[in-house]
Amino acid sequence: MTKWCYSFRQGEAEGGAALGDVLGSKGAGLAEMARLGLPVPPGFTISSDACRYFHAHSGQMPPGLTEAVDAALAKLAADAGHAFGDPKWPLLVAVRPSGRVSTPGLMGTALNIGLNDQTVTALASTCGDEVFAYDCYRRLVELFCCVALDHEHYEFEEALDKHKEAKGYVRDAELSAADWREVLGIYFEIGKGRFPQDPREQLWAAIRAAFLSWHSPRAQAYRALHDIAEDIGAAVVVQAMVFGNIGGESGAGVAFSRNPATGARELFGEFLPNAQGDDVTSGLRTPWPIRESAIGGKPAAGSLEASLPKAFTELDRCAGCVERHYRDMQNMEFTVEAGRLWMLQTKSGRRTTTAALKIAIDMANEGLIDREAALNRIEPASLDQLLHPTIDPSDRPLVLASGLPASPGAACGEIVFSNRDAESSAALGRKAILVRIETSPDDIAGMHAAEGVLTARGGMTSHAAVVARGMGKPCVTAATGLRIDYEDQSFTVGGRRFVKGDVITVDGSSGKVMAGAVRMLRPALTGEFATLMDWADRVRRLRVRANAETPSDARAALKFGAEGIGLARTEHMFFEGERIVAVREMILADNAAGRRAALAKLLPMQREDFKELFEIMAGLPVTIRLLDPPLHEFLPKTDAELASVAKALGADAAKLNKRAQELAESNPMLGFRGVRLAVAFPEIVDMQARAIFEAAIEAAIETGRATHVEIMVPLVFAKAELDLVKARVEATAKAVELETGIASRYRIGAMIELPRAALLAGEIARSAEFLSFGTNDLTQTTLGISRDDAGAFLRSYVAKGVLPTDPFVTLDVAGVGELIALGCERARQARPDITLGVCGEHGGDPDSIAFFDRIGVDYVSCSPFRAPIARLAAAQTALGRKSPERKDS
Amino acid sequence: MTKWCYSFRQGEAEGGAALGDVLGSKGAGLAEMARLGLPVPPGFTISSDACRYFHAHSGQMPPGLTEAVDAALAKLAADAGHAFGDPKWPLLVAVRPSGRVSTPGLMGTALNIGLNDQTVTALASTCGDEVFAYDCYRRLVELFCCVALDHEHYEFEEALDKHKEAKGYVRDAELSAADWREVLGIYFEIGKGRFPQDPREQLWAAIRAAFLSWHSPRAQAYRALHDIAEDIGAAVVVQAMVFGNIGGESGAGVAFSRNPATGARELFGEFLPNAQGDDVTSGLRTPWPIRESAIGGKPAAGSLEASLPKAFTELDRCAGCVERHYRDMQNMEFTVEAGRLWMLQTKSGRRTTTAALKIAIDMANEGLIDREAALNRIEPASLDQLLHPTIDPSDRPLVLASGLPASPGAACGEIVFSNRDAESSAALGRKAILVRIETSPDDIAGMHAAEGVLTARGGMTSHAAVVARGMGKPCVTAATGLRIDYEDQSFTVGGRRFVKGDVITVDGSSGKVMAGAVRMLRPALTGEFATLMDWADRVRRLRVRANAETPSDARAALKFGAEGIGLARTEHMFFEGERIVAVREMILADNAAGRRAALAKLLPMQREDFKELFEIMAGLPVTIRLLDPPLHEFLPKTDAELASVAKALGADAAKLNKRAQELAESNPMLGFRGVRLAVAFPEIVDMQARAIFEAAIEAAIETGRATHVEIMVPLVFAKAELDLVKARVEATAKAVELETGIASRYRIGAMIELPRAALLAGEIARSAEFLSFGTNDLTQTTLGISRDDAGAFLRSYVAKGVLPTDPFVTLDVAGVGELIALGCERARQARPDITLGVCGEHGGDPDSIAFFDRIGVDYVSCSPFRAPIARLAAAQTALGRKSPERKDS
């Protein structure tokens, strides 16, 4: 026979944390506390099975429940010393829904159940406080009407206010018992006489309301957002009332066993004297801190510690007890009734990332948990908060607009609208925020020079967002209502106009754009952070590299613990200053000789770039990807720019225009780029290979450490392509050896970013010493989604459940994942010692990392600023973190 | 021990056709003829193994070859009755390379080997003809110098011409023996005295030259073009000379056992009296027909039949004999020496498709081959020639330009430069050729109205090419030198200017553009063609449907034997006349209600379209694909067009412009299209489903036959997408049933054109009654190649062997093929009775069809004009035709 009710009282309980599904979070917490001998008011929890039955049977209560509740009430009466419905000395109960996961949307709490016109006088005489008794009664009527009869709180609040106004009262405390009786009469009218006088009827209506609250729109929305199953149902806790509103020795509060903002090991919380629990959270009265000196050492007279020291000591003891029991920081609710502490709830407390980190490390050092548990306590993605400057929460800035939180961190600076202005600001040591309608590869230099980026268009995966994340620059995209006028060098938003030079702050973590310079907090990578990373590095199998091509990125990569560079995009090096002129000369050349002449100008610059990279990364692998983007990306876009470039090049504008038209593509993503360029213009490969080898030799001499050069060929889909490039690279290596007398040691591999490449990875591996999966492009081609154009439908696809998550954030395991797994398997079969890496954005996503670890990828490479996230995620997956399931979609 | 030499003589031979690899085509043919007892001059063939050894060992002859050749020469002397090198009565030999496949580029034939200053006089006295002897000698010297000493023929021709000029001669026949001796002296000088007098030295030099000719650039190019392996090597035939130039009773010729142009069962060929074989092919003298009445019954006095009736009868007998032996039409070379016929070569003859068809059917009817063999004799792709009008080869038009043969067939008409003009020409019953720089979906109507299409740009897979092939319209793309001036309504080519209304002819089979109206031949689909198709239909498993959406295409589909429509693209129906106005209204609408209003205008037009299709295809399945292209394809492109459209719509130009910008995409191929539109704008699905169901009901009533409606959802990659659309379609079906009282029967399925869709075909199949692989887009995404942009590198990729063939013509089996095979397997596992089809261009490609058949696809759907090709290819694959290998690439 199904067990419907689980009783508990101080010292003993049926069930506990192990029955979380059945008892819900609140019921399980109460059972645990009861068994720990902590002071909990007696009560019982109705199993969530009853709720499931209720919903599966059109609102019928399951057979046997009535009898079980009767029995539990009888036991409760015995424990409490008086009975529910007793007209002389009535036992009042609270009825609260209890979801498996704490769910804010789960309303439906009813207090003081058991009061009616008769028992209210009994209560008044028992406790000798008529005002208190009627206050309790009106609270019951209001809550009951709202919870069980679909009324709204404002109806009752308005009636109360009206009464107070009529009487000239300001505070509730001024109402007399007679006033409350009068108010109660109005409340009954609002409830259209439907408030039941029978306590049992009240109880069952409250239980039914608690069941129904499981399907309230707010609860459903919350579950959808947090991926909580719909069919669990809520348990219901029925518990003897304790009263915090019974005078000066009473009160209610919320406590944390440690500081949830800083993680400091101290009891933390708030206390409201002479109040019930909902008064604390309603915000109508300002609560006191729990501890006497919680705010900057200032003594707090109304604190629990100062006003009720005995209850405080007991609370401190209880907090330590539950924290040790749960081995985690606890968030508790309590009531003090006439000087006596009662614990009403305990659960794991929410905390900032800073606090989470400190608590995890501290608890491990205290021996409360082991290091593995400490590692698993931190959600890797949350480290992002620590790695970027953050808005000081004590500042209250003017928010101008909200956009997408495209790249985390906050930055402030003067508004600029062009790369040139961003760069000249940087040259003068002034901080700038680059504001663009949207960005293109032309803007790389400006983005680098700016402190942060703000765009009017583009999604989380737009060019601005991706590049900014790669650079670790704060970025807000798609800022609503932002109208940019380049000509006027200004933008307007919400009716306000900002011009070049005005100071704004962007918060890429929240998506907010603010006026002026907002105060910020800087990240510290020492202390607990360093400890956690150290522990993570000891357990992970998966190696972590960074995507970096500039010296500052490379240094950041080292700082954030990357074990090499997994992707250095050489095209970024082509855009700066005089280089772009030579690049354009090359594109305009009529033949290989002309291209060679232009490339010769680029050679020394590329060599210097590489040399600096090799020197910074001395001793670590550096993977250099050969030129990837279609050539038209290097040409000017508008007619005016074209004309000016033609003039600068001394070239015929018509010819330049013709070449630009020849190179224009309807789908550049699928066009003439990557290895296809290398096959058509092998002289580019020659130049890049020479720059790499010469730089590696010089760097090795200068640093005295061997270079680990890896040359990566992009967009390969056939072994033959790789072979053609490989032959040029080998010939160049030989030539450089002949000239310098030093043999270059290097590895050559392919970037796998097309479905065919993944399928043919076995063939390709026969010519490749490593393969690196470019998951961004592989996602684009496997799903047929252009990242730049996905805005129109991708968000709605996730919302409608067509895709479980944004496939550009977390790897699409069902599609792209299968191709990668297949590719890895085939590559290993063909060449067992091959190195397999991942260098798309997914390399920094914890869920994706769990998948890569499972299929045996050797390393992931991500933005330097995500390297710590990857390190922690890799540790967690080594400790058993699961990769996302292949969802049926 | 390796056998190096294979001797043959009339009545006996070592080896034969089975040793084709070893003896080459010529050597094997001679051996076969010898064994059949036909008159072949005795000789021997040096194995191609010797050639392979030679090339593998830097030009060393294999050990034992000298001895083997000596022995074979001794046997030859015995057979011929005199010996090679005999100074008195020298045996002269011809040395000819013999490749496994007849290779025009394999030069290196040397005749009259064995002549020198001494034996030439012996020859002169033996045959009593000094002029003949010296003519033979000078031929040897010239051929030898060219073949073995790298001289060029023109050097000798110039010298001979100079001599003739000096002497006042016109024809070679005027030269005396003394003249020839003088000319010979000059020839020796040209050869710098390197011509060897020793017959054995001549022989070995000729053998070496024959080996070397295997690697001549021409031979290599030919092999690359025809996919012949490089490492086979050539055999070498050494054979006793017979002389066609030994007087009036002599001559040389080429014969076919049937007419290679028409297939008629008659000996066909050419004969040149008093000549050697190379005189026939050189074209310097005009040969006679073999038969007396070969040209339109006109008696031919110089014909073999008239002049040498005995030799003719013998040739006729030999031709019949080899044809029966090989069971195929034979192409023979022969020489008549002093009235006696000698057969020098026989091989399968090349023929026109018309001839191939007639010969195959005739031979099957004659019992020479069975029907299966007849079916396998026709290369399916060659049927294209029969299905389109062809240029009458007897006309000699002025060729203006050459472009790519983008869509076969010839068409002539007046030049028009716009859709409007094409359509108004058609309305007036005038034939037009649409001339465009390139075409876009806007041009569909114009292409339909025109007889043929000519573009200045675009490859074999450009929009113009693909659409024209789909329509069966002749099309030439990328015509070199064509400069189009829309404003002037003219084009210039090769210095000539053509204006609107001038008549031109385009030949999409050859890529030629010609001035004026060129005479044409119309295709006949009866007779042998109908017989072949009937036989093919009896053996094939694979069903063949057509891609068609217009009534004329649907009728063509039926005419060409398609068994239903596998792809009706509904967007083509959106471009015509007032429809595009309603479509644009829909796109501009601010909300679903606005879209519904615009769609309501389209509904009756779509319904009529579908009704006509269903009526034409009564009783056969019709697969209708829901709207696929991105919406911006329906909007005007230029600012001027935009303004005029805005005016026509009564809409704000700025708003239209804004919407166009919103919809613009950087990679439309991977953008907001296909099912993604249907998910975002389900009202489009509602309208299309309603039009389909209402049309189906009306058509069924009118034709009295059930409709087989299949609704196909494009670009699906997840089951959830299909489910969302399916729910709308089902609701519409229910609504139409409520209104009409008639239940719609239909099937719903998905187009699989993304790698993820193929991988998840099992999931998708749970909601799909059929899947159809859209191989065009699947190729684009799997290989990451935009068809529109592939021009820049795809051809060079095939040339360099990176890809075995153009993947948009023949399926990339290694990549795309694996995905399709996986998809089929998974779909069948999930739903064993699922129907699997292919509806890309590959559905009409024979090699691809062989692959689809092998993996168990149920049907292919291709352009109506390719349906016969698909039917024959499906028959051949059922008879064992192999699909292309998965090439290592």
PDB file of C-alpha atoms in Angstrom, chain A residues 457 661 664-673 675-677 679-680 715 717-721 724 754-757 759-760 763-764 766 780-789 792-794 796-797 800-804 812 814-816 818-819 822 826 886-889, chain B residues 457 661 664-673 675-677 679-680 715 717-721 724 754-757 759-760 763-764 766 780-789 792-794 796-797 800-804 812 814-816 818-819 822 826 886-889:
ATOM      1  CA  ARG A 457      22.650  44.645 -34.448  1.00  0.00           C
ATOM      2  CA  GLN A 661      33.248  41.661 -58.396  1.00  0.00           C
ATOM      3  CA  ALA A 664      32.244  38.412 -54.683  1.00  0.00           C
ATOM      4  CA  GLU A 665      30.390  35.314 -53.545  1.00  0.00           C
ATOM      5  CA  SER A 666      26.767  34.489 -52.885  1.00  0.00           C
ATOM      6  CA  ASN A 667      27.715  32.146 -50.031  1.00  0.00           C
ATOM      7  CA  PRO A 668      31.225  33.078 -48.878  1.00  0.00           C
ATOM      8  CA  MET A 669      30.982  30.518 -46.097  1.00  0.00           C
ATOM      9  CA  LEU A 670      30.965  27.803 -48.758  1.00  0.00           C
ATOM     10  CA  GLY A 671      33.218  29.529 -51.201  1.00  0.00           C
ATOM     11  CA  PHE A 672      36.770  30.056 -52.342  1.00  0.00           C
ATOM     12  CA  ARG A 673      38.617  29.970 -49.036  1.00  0.00           C
ATOM     13  CA  VAL A 675      42.829  25.150 -48.500  1.00  0.00           C
ATOM     14  CA  ARG A 676      41.117  26.049 -51.763  1.00  0.00           C
ATOM     15  CA  LEU A 677      43.103  29.285 -51.764  1.00  0.00           C
ATOM     16  CA  VAL A 679      45.707  24.980 -53.873  1.00  0.00           C
ATOM     17  CA  ALA A 680      45.034  27.846 -56.293  1.00  0.00           C
ATOM     18  CA  LEU A 715      38.767  23.612 -44.745  1.00  0.00           C
ATOM     19  CA  PHE A 717      37.858  17.740 -47.238  1.00  0.00           C
ATOM     20  CA  ALA A 718      40.191  15.431 -49.142  1.00  0.00           C
ATOM     21  CA  LYS A 719      43.595  13.945 -48.476  1.00  0.00           C
ATOM     22  CA  ALA A 720      44.793  15.184 -51.865  1.00  0.00           C
ATOM     23  CA  GLU A 721      44.326  18.827 -50.840  1.00  0.00           C
ATOM     24  CA  LEU A 724      49.332  19.419 -52.261  1.00  0.00           C
ATOM     25  CA  LEU A 754      33.249  20.073 -43.139  1.00  0.00           C
ATOM     26  CA  PRO A 755      31.074  16.960 -42.849  1.00  0.00           C
ATOM     27  CA  ARG A 756      33.001  15.271 -45.660  1.00  0.00           C
ATOM     28  CA  ALA A 757      36.251  15.863 -43.811  1.00  0.00           C
ATOM     29  CA  LEU A 759      33.639  11.232 -42.727  1.00  0.00           C
ATOM     30  CA  LEU A 760      36.970  10.920 -44.543  1.00  0.00           C
ATOM     31  CA  GLU A 763      41.999   9.004 -45.289  1.00  0.00           C
ATOM     32  CA  ILE A 764      43.039  12.497 -44.305  1.00  0.00           C
ATOM     33  CA  ARG A 766      47.143   9.216 -43.408  1.00  0.00           C
ATOM     34  CA  GLN A 780      27.261  25.635 -39.811  1.00  0.00           C
ATOM     35  CA  THR A 781      27.600  23.034 -42.532  1.00  0.00           C
ATOM     36  CA  THR A 782      26.156  20.039 -40.683  1.00  0.00           C
ATOM     37  CA  LEU A 783      23.046  21.940 -39.678  1.00  0.00           C
ATOM     38  CA  GLY A 784      22.996  24.185 -42.735  1.00  0.00           C
ATOM     39  CA  ILE A 785      22.883  27.269 -40.551  1.00  0.00           C
ATOM     40  CA  SER A 786      24.850  30.378 -41.332  1.00  0.00           C
ATOM     41  CA  ARG A 787      25.838  31.851 -38.003  1.00  0.00           C
ATOM     42  CA  ASP A 788      25.482  35.331 -39.423  1.00  0.00           C
ATOM     43  CA  ASP A 789      21.943  34.717 -40.601  1.00  0.00           C
ATOM     44  CA  ALA A 792      15.879  35.096 -37.744  1.00  0.00           C
ATOM     45  CA  PHE A 793      15.021  31.669 -36.421  1.00  0.00           C
ATOM     46  CA  LEU A 794      17.598  30.106 -34.114  1.00  0.00           C
ATOM     47  CA  SER A 796      12.749  30.443 -31.647  1.00  0.00           C
ATOM     48  CA  TYR A 797      14.094  26.996 -32.536  1.00  0.00           C
ATOM     49  CA  LYS A 800      10.203  25.625 -29.419  1.00  0.00           C
ATOM     50  CA  GLY A 801      12.419  22.705 -28.471  1.00  0.00           C
ATOM     51  CA  VAL A 802      13.467  21.951 -32.063  1.00  0.00           C
ATOM     52  CA  LEU A 803      17.028  22.164 -30.798  1.00  0.00           C
ATOM     53  CA  PRO A 804      17.893  21.511 -27.149  1.00  0.00           C
ATOM     54  CA  ASP A 812      24.889  19.574 -31.200  1.00  0.00           C
ATOM     55  CA  ALA A 814      23.222  14.290 -32.123  1.00  0.00           C
ATOM     56  CA  GLY A 815      24.478  15.689 -35.424  1.00  0.00           C
ATOM     57  CA  VAL A 816      27.839  17.428 -35.220  1.00  0.00           C
ATOM     58  CA  GLU A 818      28.317  12.059 -34.231  1.00  0.00           C
ATOM     59  CA  LEU A 819      30.458  13.372 -37.077  1.00  0.00           C
ATOM     60  CA  LEU A 822      33.153   9.160 -36.269  1.00  0.00           C
ATOM     61  CA  ARG A 826      38.456   6.723 -38.161  1.00  0.00           C
ATOM     62  CA  ARG A 886      21.696  12.833 -27.618  1.00  0.00           C
ATOM     63  CA  LYS A 887      18.274  14.417 -27.519  1.00  0.00           C
ATOM     64  CA  ASP A 888      15.485  13.217 -29.705  1.00  0.00           C
ATOM     65  CA  SER A 889      14.772  16.260 -31.802  1.00  0.00           C
TER      66      SER A 889
ATOM     67  CA  ARG B 457      28.838  34.080 -67.176  1.00  0.00           C
ATOM     68  CA  GLN B 661      17.632  44.698 -45.611  1.00  0.00           C
ATOM     69  CA  ALA B 664      19.277  40.058 -46.656  1.00  0.00           C
ATOM     70  CA  GLU B 665      21.635  37.224 -45.790  1.00  0.00           C
ATOM     71  CA  SER B 666      25.366  36.714 -45.993  1.00  0.00           C
ATOM     72  CA  ASN B 667      24.922  33.011 -46.806  1.00  0.00           C
ATOM     73  CA  PRO B 668      21.372  32.525 -48.102  1.00  0.00           C
ATOM     74  CA  MET B 669      22.120  28.883 -48.780  1.00  0.00           C
ATOM     75  CA  LEU B 670      22.405  28.360 -45.013  1.00  0.00           C
ATOM     76  CA  GLY B 671      19.791  30.874 -44.012  1.00  0.00           C
ATOM     77  CA  PHE B 672      16.174  31.442 -43.244  1.00  0.00           C
ATOM     78  CA  ARG B 673      14.526  29.087 -45.726  1.00  0.00           C
ATOM     79  CA  VAL B 675      11.091  24.371 -43.037  1.00  0.00           C
ATOM     80  CA  ARG B 676      12.483  27.296 -41.066  1.00  0.00           C
ATOM     81  CA  LEU B 677      10.039  29.558 -42.941  1.00  0.00           C
ATOM     82  CA  VAL B 679       7.991  27.075 -38.529  1.00  0.00           C
ATOM     83  CA  ALA B 680       8.105  30.880 -38.378  1.00  0.00           C
ATOM     84  CA  LEU B 715      15.534  21.500 -45.278  1.00  0.00           C
ATOM     85  CA  PHE B 717      17.147  18.561 -39.776  1.00  0.00           C
ATOM     86  CA  ALA B 718      15.087  17.564 -36.750  1.00  0.00           C
ATOM     87  CA  LYS B 719      11.979  15.496 -36.223  1.00  0.00           C
ATOM     88  CA  ALA B 720      10.435  18.341 -34.212  1.00  0.00           C
ATOM     89  CA  GLU B 721      10.434  20.622 -37.271  1.00  0.00           C
ATOM     90  CA  LEU B 724       5.309  21.211 -36.250  1.00  0.00           C
ATOM     91  CA  LEU B 754      21.566  18.584 -44.662  1.00  0.00           C
ATOM     92  CA  PRO B 755      24.191  16.296 -43.124  1.00  0.00           C
ATOM     93  CA  ARG B 756      22.397  16.387 -39.773  1.00  0.00           C
ATOM     94  CA  ALA B 757      19.194  15.256 -41.443  1.00  0.00           C
ATOM     95  CA  LEU B 759      22.508  11.364 -39.619  1.00  0.00           C
ATOM     96  CA  LEU B 760      19.171  11.726 -37.827  1.00  0.00           C
ATOM     97  CA  GLU B 763      14.445   9.937 -35.822  1.00  0.00           C
ATOM     98  CA  ILE B 764      12.938  11.915 -38.670  1.00  0.00           C
ATOM     99  CA  ARG B 766       9.409   8.208 -37.187  1.00  0.00           C
ATOM    100  CA  GLN B 780      26.842  21.802 -50.996  1.00  0.00           C
ATOM    101  CA  THR B 781      26.738  21.367 -47.237  1.00  0.00           C
ATOM    102  CA  THR B 782      28.701  18.112 -46.976  1.00  0.00           C
ATOM    103  CA  LEU B 783      31.547  19.464 -49.073  1.00  0.00           C
ATOM    104  CA  GLY B 784      31.110  23.068 -48.005  1.00  0.00           C
ATOM    105  CA  ILE B 785      30.889  24.173 -51.619  1.00  0.00           C
ATOM    106  CA  SER B 786      28.449  26.792 -52.783  1.00  0.00           C
ATOM    107  CA  ARG B 787      27.426  25.783 -56.284  1.00  0.00           C
ATOM    108  CA  ASP B 788      27.191  29.420 -57.270  1.00  0.00           C
ATOM    109  CA  ASP B 789      30.716  30.169 -56.141  1.00  0.00           C
ATOM    110  CA  ALA B 792      36.794  29.616 -58.962  1.00  0.00           C
ATOM    111  CA  PHE B 793      38.207  26.263 -57.960  1.00  0.00           C
ATOM    112  CA  LEU B 794      36.004  23.261 -58.708  1.00  0.00           C
ATOM    113  CA  SER B 796      40.863  22.746 -61.109  1.00  0.00           C
ATOM    114  CA  TYR B 797      40.000  20.395 -58.250  1.00  0.00           C
ATOM    115  CA  LYS B 800      44.201  18.004 -60.086  1.00  0.00           C
ATOM    116  CA  GLY B 801      42.484  14.830 -58.953  1.00  0.00           C
ATOM    117  CA  VAL B 802      41.389  16.252 -55.606  1.00  0.00           C
ATOM    118  CA  LEU B 803      37.903  15.122 -56.547  1.00  0.00           C
ATOM    119  CA  PRO B 804      37.327  12.275 -59.012  1.00  0.00           C
ATOM    120  CA  ASP B 812      30.504  12.177 -54.252  1.00  0.00           C
ATOM    121  CA  ALA B 814      32.875   8.846 -50.407  1.00  0.00           C
ATOM    122  CA  GLY B 815      31.267  11.768 -48.584  1.00  0.00           C
ATOM    123  CA  VAL B 816      27.706  12.516 -49.628  1.00  0.00           C
ATOM    124  CA  GLU B 818      28.063   7.644 -47.130  1.00  0.00           C
ATOM    125  CA  LEU B 819      25.620  10.076 -45.559  1.00  0.00           C
ATOM    126  CA  LEU B 822      23.608   5.896 -43.495  1.00  0.00           C
ATOM    127  CA  ARG B 826      18.631   4.361 -40.256  1.00  0.00           C
ATOM    128  CA  ARG B 886      34.822   5.189 -53.128  1.00  0.00           C
ATOM    129  CA  LYS B 887      37.993   6.852 -54.342  1.00  0.00           C
ATOM    130  CA  ASP B 888      40.824   7.675 -52.031  1.00  0.00           C
ATOM    131  CA  SER B 889      40.919  11.421 -52.287  1.00  0.00           C
TER     132      SER B 889
END
